[in-house]
CSV table of C-alpha atoms in Angstrom, one decimal:
chain,number,residue,atom,x,y,z
A,1,UNK,CA,6.0,24.3,-2.3
A,2,UNK,CA,2.5,23.6,-3.5
A,3,UNK,CA,3.5,20.0,-4.2
A,4,UNK,CA,5.1,19.6,-0.8
A,5,UNK,CA,2.0,20.9,0.8
A,6,UNK,CA,-0.2,18.7,-1.3
A,7,UNK,CA,1.8,15.6,-0.4
A,8,UNK,CA,1.7,16.5,3.3
A,9,UNK,CA,-2.0,16.9,3.2
A,10,UNK,CA,-2.3,13.6,1.3
A,11,UNK,CA,0.0,11.7,3.7
A,12,UNK,CA,-1.8,13.1,6.7
A,13,UNK,CA,-5.2,12.1,5.3
A,14,UNK,CA,-3.9,8.7,4.6
A,15,UNK,CA,-2.6,8.3,8.1
A,16,UNK,CA,-6.0,9.1,9.6
A,17,UNK,CA,-7.4,5.6,9.4
A,18,UNK,CA,-4.2,4.2,10.9
A,19,UNK,CA,-4.1,6.7,13.7
A,20,UNK,CA,-7.7,6.0,14.4
A,21,UNK,CA,-7.0,2.3,14.6
A,22,UNK,CA,-4.0,2.7,16.8
A,23,UNK,CA,-6.0,4.6,19.4
A,24,UNK,CA,-9.3,2.9,19.1
A,25,UNK,CA,-8.3,0.4,21.7
A,26,UNK,CA,-7.5,0.9,25.3
A,27,UNK,CA,-5.1,3.9,24.7
A,28,UNK,CA,-8.1,6.1,23.8
A,29,UNK,CA,-9.9,5.2,27.0
A,30,UNK,CA,-9.8,7.2,30.2
A,31,UNK,CA,-7.4,6.5,32.9
A,32,UNK,CA,-8.7,4.9,36.1
A,33,UNK,CA,-7.3,4.8,39.6
A,34,UNK,CA,-5.7,1.5,40.7
A,35,UNK,CA,-8.1,-0.3,43.0
A,36,UNK,CA,-7.1,-1.8,46.3
A,37,UNK,CA,-5.7,-5.2,45.5
A,38,UNK,CA,-4.9,-6.4,49.1
A,39,UNK,CA,-7.7,-8.9,48.9
A,40,UNK,CA,-6.0,-10.8,46.0
A,41,UNK,CA,-2.5,-10.5,47.5
A,42,UNK,CA,-1.6,-7.9,44.8
A,43,UNK,CA,-3.0,-9.9,41.9
A,44,UNK,CA,-5.5,-8.4,39.6
A,45,UNK,CA,-9.0,-8.0,40.9
A,46,UNK,CA,-12.5,-8.3,39.4
A,47,UNK,CA,-12.5,-4.5,39.1
A,48,UNK,CA,-9.4,-4.6,36.9
A,49,UNK,CA,-11.0,-7.1,34.6
A,50,UNK,CA,-14.2,-5.2,34.4
A,51,UNK,CA,-12.4,-1.9,33.7
A,52,UNK,CA,-10.6,-3.6,30.8
A,53,UNK,CA,-13.9,-4.9,29.5
A,54,UNK,CA,-15.3,-1.3,29.6
A,55,UNK,CA,-12.3,-0.3,27.4
A,56,UNK,CA,-10.6,1.7,30.1
A,57,UNK,CA,-6.8,1.8,30.5
A,58,UNK,CA,-5.6,-0.3,33.4
A,59,UNK,CA,-2.1,0.4,34.6
A,60,UNK,CA,-0.4,-3.0,34.2
A,61,UNK,CA,2.7,-2.1,36.1
A,62,UNK,CA,1.6,-4.1,39.1
A,63,UNK,CA,1.6,-7.2,36.9
A,64,UNK,CA,4.6,-6.2,34.7
A,65,UNK,CA,6.8,-5.8,37.7
A,66,UNK,CA,5.6,-8.9,39.5
A,67,UNK,CA,7.8,-11.4,37.8
A,68,UNK,CA,9.4,-13.2,40.9
A,69,UNK,CA,12.4,-12.4,43.0
A,70,UNK,CA,15.2,-14.9,42.4
A,71,UNK,CA,17.6,-12.9,44.6
A,72,UNK,CA,15.6,-13.6,47.7
A,73,UNK,CA,14.6,-17.2,46.8
A,74,UNK,CA,15.2,-20.0,49.2
A,75,UNK,CA,18.4,-21.9,48.7
A,76,UNK,CA,18.4,-24.8,46.3
A,77,UNK,CA,18.6,-27.4,49.1
A,78,UNK,CA,15.6,-25.9,50.9
A,79,UNK,CA,12.0,-26.5,50.2
A,80,UNK,CA,10.8,-24.6,47.1
A,81,UNK,CA,14.3,-23.8,46.3
A,82,UNK,CA,14.1,-25.3,42.8
A,83,UNK,CA,11.6,-22.7,41.8
A,84,UNK,CA,14.4,-20.2,41.8
A,85,UNK,CA,12.2,-17.4,43.2
A,86,UNK,CA,9.8,-17.3,40.3
A,87,UNK,CA,6.6,-19.3,40.2
A,88,UNK,CA,4.9,-20.3,37.0
A,89,UNK,CA,2.6,-17.3,37.0
A,90,UNK,CA,5.6,-15.1,37.6
A,91,UNK,CA,7.3,-16.7,34.5
A,92,UNK,CA,4.2,-16.2,32.4
A,93,UNK,CA,3.9,-12.6,33.5
A,94,UNK,CA,7.6,-12.1,32.5
A,95,UNK,CA,6.9,-13.6,29.1
A,96,UNK,CA,3.8,-11.5,28.7
A,97,UNK,CA,5.6,-8.2,29.5
A,98,UNK,CA,8.8,-9.0,27.7
A,99,UNK,CA,10.9,-9.4,30.9
A,100,UNK,CA,11.9,-13.0,30.7
A,101,UNK,CA,15.4,-14.0,29.9
A,102,UNK,CA,14.9,-16.0,26.7
A,103,UNK,CA,17.4,-18.0,24.7
A,104,UNK,CA,16.1,-19.0,21.2
A,105,UNK,CA,17.7,-21.0,18.4
A,106,UNK,CA,16.2,-18.8,15.8
A,107,UNK,CA,17.6,-15.3,15.1
A,108,UNK,CA,16.4,-11.7,14.6
A,109,UNK,CA,14.7,-9.1,16.8
A,110,UNK,CA,11.4,-11.0,17.0
A,111,UNK,CA,12.9,-14.4,18.1
A,112,UNK,CA,12.7,-13.6,21.9
A,113,UNK,CA,9.3,-12.0,21.8
A,114,UNK,CA,7.0,-14.9,22.7
A,115,UNK,CA,3.9,-12.9,23.6
A,116,UNK,CA,2.8,-9.5,22.2
A,117,UNK,CA,-0.5,-7.7,22.9
A,118,UNK,CA,-1.6,-6.4,19.6
A,119,UNK,CA,-1.9,-9.7,17.7
A,120,UNK,CA,-5.6,-10.3,18.3
A,121,UNK,CA,-6.5,-6.7,17.6
A,122,UNK,CA,-4.6,-6.9,14.3
A,123,UNK,CA,-6.1,-10.2,13.4
A,124,UNK,CA,-9.7,-9.1,14.1
A,125,UNK,CA,-9.2,-5.8,12.3
A,126,UNK,CA,-7.7,-7.6,9.3
A,127,UNK,CA,-10.5,-10.2,9.1
A,128,UNK,CA,-13.2,-7.7,9.8
A,129,UNK,CA,-13.2,-4.0,8.8
A,130,UNK,CA,-10.2,-4.2,6.5
A,131,UNK,CA,-11.8,-6.8,4.2
A,132,UNK,CA,-15.3,-5.4,4.6
A,133,UNK,CA,-14.6,-1.8,3.8
A,134,UNK,CA,-11.8,-2.6,1.4
A,135,UNK,CA,-14.2,-4.8,-0.5
A,136,UNK,CA,-17.0,-2.2,-0.4
A,137,UNK,CA,-14.5,0.4,-1.8
A,138,UNK,CA,-13.6,-1.8,-4.8
A,139,UNK,CA,-17.2,-2.9,-5.5
A,140,UNK,CA,-18.4,0.7,-5.0
A,141,UNK,CA,-16.0,2.0,-7.5
A,142,UNK,CA,-17.1,-0.7,-10.1
A,143,UNK,CA,-20.7,0.1,-9.4
A,144,UNK,CA,-20.1,3.9,-9.8
A,145,UNK,CA,-18.4,3.3,-13.1
A,146,UNK,CA,-21.3,1.1,-14.3
A,147,UNK,CA,-23.8,3.8,-13.4
A,148,UNK,CA,-21.6,6.4,-15.1
A,149,UNK,CA,-21.4,4.3,-18.2
A,150,UNK,CA,-25.2,3.8,-18.3
A,151,UNK,CA,-25.8,7.5,-18.0
A,152,UNK,CA,-22.9,9.0,-20.1
A,153,UNK,CA,-22.1,6.1,-22.4
A,154,UNK,CA,-18.8,5.8,-24.1
A,155,UNK,CA,-17.1,9.1,-24.6
A,156,UNK,CA,-16.8,9.3,-28.3
A,157,UNK,CA,-14.6,11.4,-30.6
A,158,UNK,CA,-16.9,14.3,-31.3
A,159,UNK,CA,-15.3,15.7,-34.4
A,160,UNK,CA,-14.8,14.0,-37.7
A,161,UNK,CA,-11.8,11.6,-37.7
A,162,UNK,CA,-8.9,12.8,-39.7
A,163,UNK,CA,-7.4,9.4,-40.5
A,164,UNK,CA,-4.1,10.8,-39.4
A,165,UNK,CA,-2.3,9.7,-36.2
A,166,UNK,CA,0.0,11.4,-33.9
A,167,UNK,CA,2.6,9.7,-31.7
A,168,UNK,CA,1.6,10.0,-28.1
A,169,UNK,CA,3.9,7.7,-26.2
A,170,UNK,CA,7.2,6.2,-27.3
A,171,UNK,CA,8.0,2.5,-27.0
A,172,UNK,CA,9.9,2.9,-23.8
A,173,UNK,CA,7.1,4.9,-22.2
A,174,UNK,CA,4.6,2.2,-23.1
A,175,UNK,CA,7.0,-0.5,-21.9
A,176,UNK,CA,7.3,1.3,-18.5
A,177,UNK,CA,3.6,1.8,-18.3
A,178,UNK,CA,2.8,-1.9,-18.9
A,179,UNK,CA,5.6,-3.0,-16.6
A,180,UNK,CA,3.9,-1.0,-13.9
A,181,UNK,CA,0.4,-1.9,-14.9
A,182,UNK,CA,1.0,-5.7,-15.4
A,183,UNK,CA,2.8,-6.0,-12.1
A,184,UNK,CA,0.2,-4.0,-10.3
A,185,UNK,CA,-2.6,-6.2,-11.6
A,186,UNK,CA,-0.7,-9.3,-10.5
A,187,UNK,CA,0.0,-7.8,-7.1
A,188,UNK,CA,-3.6,-6.7,-6.6
A,189,UNK,CA,-5.1,-10.1,-7.5
A,190,UNK,CA,-2.6,-12.1,-5.4
A,191,UNK,CA,-2.9,-9.6,-2.6
A,192,UNK,CA,-6.6,-10.0,-2.5
A,193,UNK,CA,-6.3,-13.8,-2.7
A,194,UNK,CA,-3.9,-13.7,0.3
A,195,UNK,CA,-6.1,-11.3,2.3
A,196,UNK,CA,-9.5,-12.7,1.5
A,197,UNK,CA,-8.6,-16.4,1.2
A,198,UNK,CA,-9.8,-17.5,4.7
A,199,UNK,CA,-13.1,-15.6,4.4
A,200,UNK,CA,-14.1,-16.3,0.9
A,201,UNK,CA,-11.9,-18.9,-0.9
A,202,UNK,CA,-11.5,-21.6,1.7
A,203,UNK,CA,-15.2,-21.9,2.2
A,204,UNK,CA,-15.7,-22.2,-1.5
A,205,UNK,CA,-12.8,-24.2,-2.7
A,206,UNK,CA,-11.6,-26.0,0.4
A,207,UNK,CA,-8.3,-25.9,2.3
A,208,UNK,CA,-6.2,-28.0,-0.1
A,209,UNK,CA,-7.1,-26.1,-3.3
A,210,UNK,CA,-6.6,-22.8,-1.5
A,211,UNK,CA,-3.3,-23.9,-0.1
A,212,UNK,CA,-1.8,-24.4,-3.6
A,213,UNK,CA,-3.3,-21.1,-4.7
A,214,UNK,CA,-1.9,-19.3,-1.6
A,215,UNK,CA,1.6,-20.7,-2.1
A,216,UNK,CA,1.6,-19.6,-5.8
A,217,UNK,CA,0.1,-16.2,-4.8
A,218,UNK,CA,2.8,-15.6,-2.2
A,219,UNK,CA,5.6,-16.4,-4.7
A,220,UNK,CA,4.1,-14.1,-7.3
A,221,UNK,CA,3.4,-11.3,-4.8
A,222,UNK,CA,6.9,-11.4,-3.3
A,223,UNK,CA,8.8,-11.5,-6.5
A,224,UNK,CA,6.6,-9.4,-8.9
A,225,UNK,CA,6.9,-6.6,-6.4
A,226,UNK,CA,10.4,-5.8,-7.8
A,227,UNK,CA,9.0,-5.3,-11.3
A,228,UNK,CA,6.4,-2.9,-9.8
A,229,UNK,CA,9.2,-0.9,-8.1
A,230,UNK,CA,11.2,-0.7,-11.3
A,231,UNK,CA,8.2,0.4,-13.3
A,232,UNK,CA,7.4,3.0,-10.7
A,233,UNK,CA,10.8,4.5,-10.9
A,234,UNK,CA,10.7,4.5,-14.7
A,235,UNK,CA,7.3,6.1,-14.9
A,236,UNK,CA,8.3,8.8,-12.3
A,237,UNK,CA,11.3,10.0,-14.2
A,238,UNK,CA,9.6,9.7,-17.6
A,239,UNK,CA,6.5,11.8,-16.8
A,240,UNK,CA,7.1,13.8,-13.7
A,241,UNK,CA,7.9,17.0,-15.6
A,242,UNK,CA,4.6,16.7,-17.5
A,243,UNK,CA,2.6,16.2,-14.4
A,244,UNK,CA,3.5,19.3,-12.4
A,245,UNK,CA,0.2,21.2,-11.9
A,246,UNK,CA,-0.3,24.5,-13.8
A,247,UNK,CA,-3.0,27.0,-14.4
A,248,UNK,CA,-4.3,25.2,-17.4
A,249,UNK,CA,-5.6,22.6,-14.9
A,250,UNK,CA,-7.9,25.2,-13.4
A,251,UNK,CA,-9.9,25.4,-16.7
A,252,UNK,CA,-10.0,21.6,-16.9
A,253,UNK,CA,-11.3,21.4,-13.3
A,254,UNK,CA,-13.9,24.2,-14.0
A,255,UNK,CA,-15.3,22.2,-16.9
A,256,UNK,CA,-15.2,18.9,-15.0
A,257,UNK,CA,-12.7,17.6,-17.6
A,258,UNK,CA,-15.5,17.7,-20.1
A,259,UNK,CA,-16.4,14.2,-19.3
A,260,UNK,CA,-19.9,14.9,-18.0
A,261,UNK,CA,-21.1,16.8,-21.2
A,262,UNK,CA,-20.8,16.0,-24.8
A,263,UNK,CA,-18.8,18.4,-27.0
A,264,UNK,CA,-17.0,20.0,-24.1
A,265,UNK,CA,-13.2,19.8,-24.4
A,266,UNK,CA,-11.1,21.8,-22.0
A,267,UNK,CA,-7.6,22.5,-23.1
A,268,UNK,CA,-4.8,20.3,-21.8
A,269,UNK,CA,-1.1,19.7,-22.3
A,270,UNK,CA,0.4,16.2,-22.5
A,271,UNK,CA,-1.5,15.2,-19.4
A,272,UNK,CA,-4.8,16.7,-18.2
A,273,UNK,CA,-5.6,17.2,-14.6
A,274,UNK,CA,-7.4,13.9,-14.3
A,275,UNK,CA,-4.3,12.1,-15.5
A,276,UNK,CA,-2.1,14.1,-13.2
A,277,UNK,CA,-4.2,12.9,-10.3
A,278,UNK,CA,-3.7,9.3,-11.5
A,279,UNK,CA,0.0,9.9,-11.8
A,280,UNK,CA,0.5,11.4,-8.4
A,281,UNK,CA,-1.7,8.8,-6.8
A,282,UNK,CA,0.4,6.1,-8.4
A,283,UNK,CA,3.7,7.7,-7.3
A,284,UNK,CA,2.7,8.6,-3.8
A,285,UNK,CA,0.4,5.7,-2.9
A,286,UNK,CA,2.5,3.3,-5.0
A,287,UNK,CA,5.7,4.5,-3.3
A,288,UNK,CA,4.1,4.1,0.1
A,289,UNK,CA,2.9,0.6,-0.8
A,290,UNK,CA,6.4,-0.3,-2.0
A,291,UNK,CA,8.0,1.0,1.2
A,292,UNK,CA,5.6,-1.0,3.5
A,293,UNK,CA,6.0,-3.9,1.1
A,294,UNK,CA,9.7,-3.9,1.5
A,295,UNK,CA,9.2,-3.9,5.3
A,296,UNK,CA,7.0,-7.0,4.9
A,297,UNK,CA,9.4,-8.6,2.4
A,298,UNK,CA,12.3,-8.4,4.9
A,299,UNK,CA,10.5,-9.2,8.2
A,300,UNK,CA,11.7,-7.3,11.2
A,301,UNK,CA,14.6,-5.7,9.3
A,302,UNK,CA,13.0,-2.5,8.1
A,303,UNK,CA,10.8,-1.2,10.9
A,304,UNK,CA,9.2,2.1,9.9
A,305,UNK,CA,6.2,2.8,12.1
A,306,UNK,CA,7.7,3.6,15.5
A,307,UNK,CA,10.0,6.2,13.8
A,308,UNK,CA,7.1,7.6,11.7
A,309,UNK,CA,4.8,7.8,14.7
A,310,UNK,CA,7.5,9.6,16.6
A,311,UNK,CA,7.8,12.2,13.9
A,312,UNK,CA,4.1,12.6,13.7
A,313,UNK,CA,3.9,13.1,17.4
A,314,UNK,CA,6.7,15.6,17.3
A,315,UNK,CA,4.8,17.6,14.7
A,316,UNK,CA,1.7,17.4,16.9
A,317,UNK,CA,-0.4,16.0,14.1
A,318,UNK,CA,-2.4,13.4,16.3
A,319,UNK,CA,-3.3,16.2,18.7
A,320,UNK,CA,-4.7,18.3,15.9
A,321,UNK,CA,-7.4,15.8,15.3
A,322,UNK,CA,-8.0,15.1,19.0
A,323,UNK,CA,-6.0,11.9,19.3
A,324,UNK,CA,-3.5,10.8,21.9
A,325,UNK,CA,0.1,10.6,20.9
A,326,UNK,CA,0.7,7.5,18.7
A,327,UNK,CA,2.6,4.6,20.3
A,328,UNK,CA,6.3,4.7,19.7
A,329,UNK,CA,7.5,1.6,21.6
A,330,UNK,CA,6.4,-1.2,19.2
A,331,UNK,CA,7.3,-4.8,19.4
A,332,UNK,CA,8.8,-6.2,16.2
A,333,UNK,CA,5.5,-8.0,15.4
A,334,UNK,CA,3.6,-4.8,15.9
A,335,UNK,CA,5.8,-3.1,13.3
A,336,UNK,CA,4.9,-5.9,10.9
A,337,UNK,CA,1.2,-5.7,11.7
A,338,UNK,CA,1.1,-1.9,11.1
A,339,UNK,CA,3.0,-2.5,7.9
A,340,UNK,CA,0.5,-5.1,6.7
A,341,UNK,CA,-2.5,-2.9,7.5
A,342,UNK,CA,-0.9,0.2,5.9
A,343,UNK,CA,0.1,-1.9,2.9
A,344,UNK,CA,-3.5,-3.2,2.5
A,345,UNK,CA,-5.3,0.1,3.2
A,346,UNK,CA,-3.3,2.1,0.7
A,347,UNK,CA,-3.5,-0.7,-1.8
A,348,UNK,CA,-7.2,-0.7,-1.6
A,349,UNK,CA,-7.3,3.0,-2.3
A,350,UNK,CA,-4.9,2.7,-5.2
A,351,UNK,CA,-6.8,-0.2,-6.7
A,352,UNK,CA,-10.0,1.8,-6.6
A,353,UNK,CA,-8.3,4.6,-8.4
A,354,UNK,CA,-6.7,2.3,-11.0
A,355,UNK,CA,-10.1,0.6,-11.7
A,356,UNK,CA,-11.3,4.0,-12.8
A,357,UNK,CA,-8.2,4.6,-14.8
A,358,UNK,CA,-8.6,1.2,-16.6
A,359,UNK,CA,-12.2,2.1,-17.3
A,360,UNK,CA,-11.5,5.5,-18.9
A,361,UNK,CA,-8.5,4.1,-20.8
A,362,UNK,CA,-10.5,1.2,-22.3
A,363,UNK,CA,-14.3,1.1,-22.7
A,364,UNK,CA,-14.9,4.5,-21.2
A,365,UNK,CA,-13.4,6.6,-24.0
A,366,UNK,CA,-13.0,6.0,-27.7
A,367,UNK,CA,-9.5,6.2,-28.9
A,368,UNK,CA,-7.9,6.3,-25.5
A,369,UNK,CA,-6.4,2.8,-25.5
A,370,UNK,CA,-4.4,3.5,-28.7
A,371,UNK,CA,-2.2,5.8,-26.7
A,372,UNK,CA,-0.8,2.8,-24.7
A,373,UNK,CA,-1.6,0.2,-27.4
A,374,UNK,CA,0.2,1.3,-30.5
A,375,UNK,CA,1.4,4.6,-29.1
A,376,UNK,CA,-0.3,6.6,-31.9
A,377,UNK,CA,-3.7,8.3,-31.4
A,378,UNK,CA,-6.2,9.7,-33.9
A,379,UNK,CA,-5.3,13.4,-34.4
A,380,UNK,CA,-8.9,14.5,-33.7
A,381,UNK,CA,-8.9,12.6,-30.4
A,382,UNK,CA,-5.6,14.4,-29.5
A,383,UNK,CA,-7.1,17.8,-30.5
A,384,UNK,CA,-10.2,17.2,-28.3
A,385,UNK,CA,-8.4,15.9,-25.2
A,386,UNK,CA,-4.9,17.4,-25.4
A,387,UNK,CA,-5.2,20.5,-27.6
A,388,UNK,CA,-2.2,22.3,-26.2
A,389,UNK,CA,0.0,19.3,-26.5
A,390,UNK,CA,-1.0,18.9,-30.1
A,391,UNK,CA,-0.1,22.5,-30.7
A,392,UNK,CA,3.3,21.9,-29.1
A,393,UNK,CA,3.9,18.8,-31.2
A,394,UNK,CA,2.9,20.6,-34.4
A,395,UNK,CA,5.1,23.5,-33.6
A,396,UNK,CA,8.1,21.2,-33.1
A,397,UNK,CA,7.3,19.4,-36.3
A,398,UNK,CA,7.3,22.7,-38.1
A,399,UNK,CA,10.6,23.7,-36.6
A,400,UNK,CA,12.3,20.4,-37.2
A,401,UNK,CA,13.1,20.7,-41.0
A,402,UNK,CA,14.8,24.1,-40.4
A,403,UNK,CA,17.4,22.7,-38.1
A,404,UNK,CA,17.7,19.3,-39.6
A,405,UNK,CA,20.7,18.3,-41.5
A,406,UNK,CA,19.9,16.9,-44.9
A,407,UNK,CA,21.0,13.4,-45.7
A,408,UNK,CA,24.0,13.1,-48.0
B,1,UNK,CA,1.5,-4.1,-28.5
B,2,UNK,CA,5.1,-5.2,-28.7
B,3,UNK,CA,6.0,-2.9,-25.8
B,4,UNK,CA,3.2,-4.4,-23.7
B,5,UNK,CA,4.3,-8.0,-24.4
B,6,UNK,CA,7.9,-7.1,-23.8
B,7,UNK,CA,6.9,-5.6,-20.4
B,8,UNK,CA,5.0,-8.7,-19.5
B,9,UNK,CA,8.0,-10.9,-20.3
B,10,UNK,CA,10.2,-8.5,-18.3
B,11,UNK,CA,7.9,-8.9,-15.3
B,12,UNK,CA,8.5,-12.7,-15.4
B,13,UNK,CA,12.2,-12.2,-15.9
B,14,UNK,CA,12.6,-9.8,-13.0
B,15,UNK,CA,10.5,-12.0,-10.7
B,16,UNK,CA,12.6,-15.1,-11.4
B,17,UNK,CA,15.8,-13.1,-11.1
B,18,UNK,CA,14.6,-11.6,-7.8
B,19,UNK,CA,13.7,-15.0,-6.4
B,20,UNK,CA,17.0,-16.6,-7.3
B,21,UNK,CA,19.1,-13.5,-6.7
B,22,UNK,CA,17.8,-12.8,-3.2
B,23,UNK,CA,18.2,-16.4,-2.2
B,24,UNK,CA,21.8,-16.4,-3.6
B,25,UNK,CA,22.6,-13.2,-1.8
B,26,UNK,CA,21.6,-14.8,1.5
B,27,UNK,CA,18.2,-13.3,2.0
B,28,UNK,CA,16.2,-16.5,2.3
B,29,UNK,CA,14.0,-16.7,5.4
B,30,UNK,CA,16.1,-19.6,6.6
B,31,UNK,CA,19.4,-17.7,6.4
B,32,UNK,CA,17.9,-14.5,8.0
B,33,UNK,CA,15.9,-16.0,10.8
B,34,UNK,CA,18.1,-18.9,12.0
B,35,UNK,CA,20.4,-18.6,14.9
B,36,UNK,CA,24.2,-19.1,14.7
B,37,UNK,CA,23.9,-22.6,16.1
B,38,UNK,CA,21.6,-23.8,13.3
B,39,UNK,CA,23.3,-25.7,10.5
B,40,UNK,CA,21.4,-25.0,7.2
B,41,UNK,CA,23.2,-27.4,4.9
């Protein structure tokens, strides 16, 4: 129950930026009364344009429904008959509001959507706030770790080393970890190349060099994603039982994990609370990234956001934080745009968390890397950071000879 | 170390298999996005 509540809170928190975005445009603005349009013959007026520029919602039905009237058109032999009752502006309005009868030689739900409203909003957000704040998040995390390292230094093994080692992770556990880690690194790097190419790489290396890099990045990102998903599934089943929160975690939290003061070592089982946060972040955020990634990998075939928004609206979650209901009628392209933004936002958060994980698993803590390197850790390290787990292992070792069958 | 290297090799194997496998199974962009009247071969 606690886990369900935790994941709900987490998912809701994660949805906040997206819901904010989706309503930061005209939908959030106040409604205005339709002005008198008799002077323009029913076409939009200066007041309509100004209202849109003020960010107010303008009821577009007067344009959406004004797409010509073929039924009352003049006969084909008469003057103007060849227009078929719809002028060029009528046709463009029909395209703009998705009411034109379009035949296309390509296939799929997006093939007949020639104009959609959210493209520019998405493009501007992607090139602006997404890159800016995402970049700040990653650089901020790196800066924070540098400051932490300068203040705290490397977390050393406090006690005297025993020279004995204890097996912490078996070969398949390490394989799964590196399958996930290696693929995530590749996905993170190629994702950043794809996202930030236009802003940073093209001005530096030129279009041609970036073009080759972008093509290679796309191939790697699309195909390595499967290794990430496989690694995610392996890691989940291998470690989920060890990562269920328990009361030991409260002591760990109370002592700040012992990372801020030398000689302080709160008890922990196989995984301490910090590692549990990493685990659940990887599972929940990684799962969400994988889901939105699949939606992007199979364009227009796995739309998720309209259905998700519908469920969130039904739960009344947007209203709880003072937002209007989320849009539930999305064009196929809008689904892809939301999937891309969600994919990138959640990836930035997970990358920031993983940067901290890489730090503490390498230069940040003496002896930590061995757990995933050789699989065997110094016994003193294990006693200091996972004392309860060491006791369990020792107890099992003590029991083993009793039940073991001697070799013939 | 051996587990790590095996995992990295496996990433490459899965990636190549995914690329060829999806294409073979008819999930190329050309196959999925072309209309019935388009001849791909």
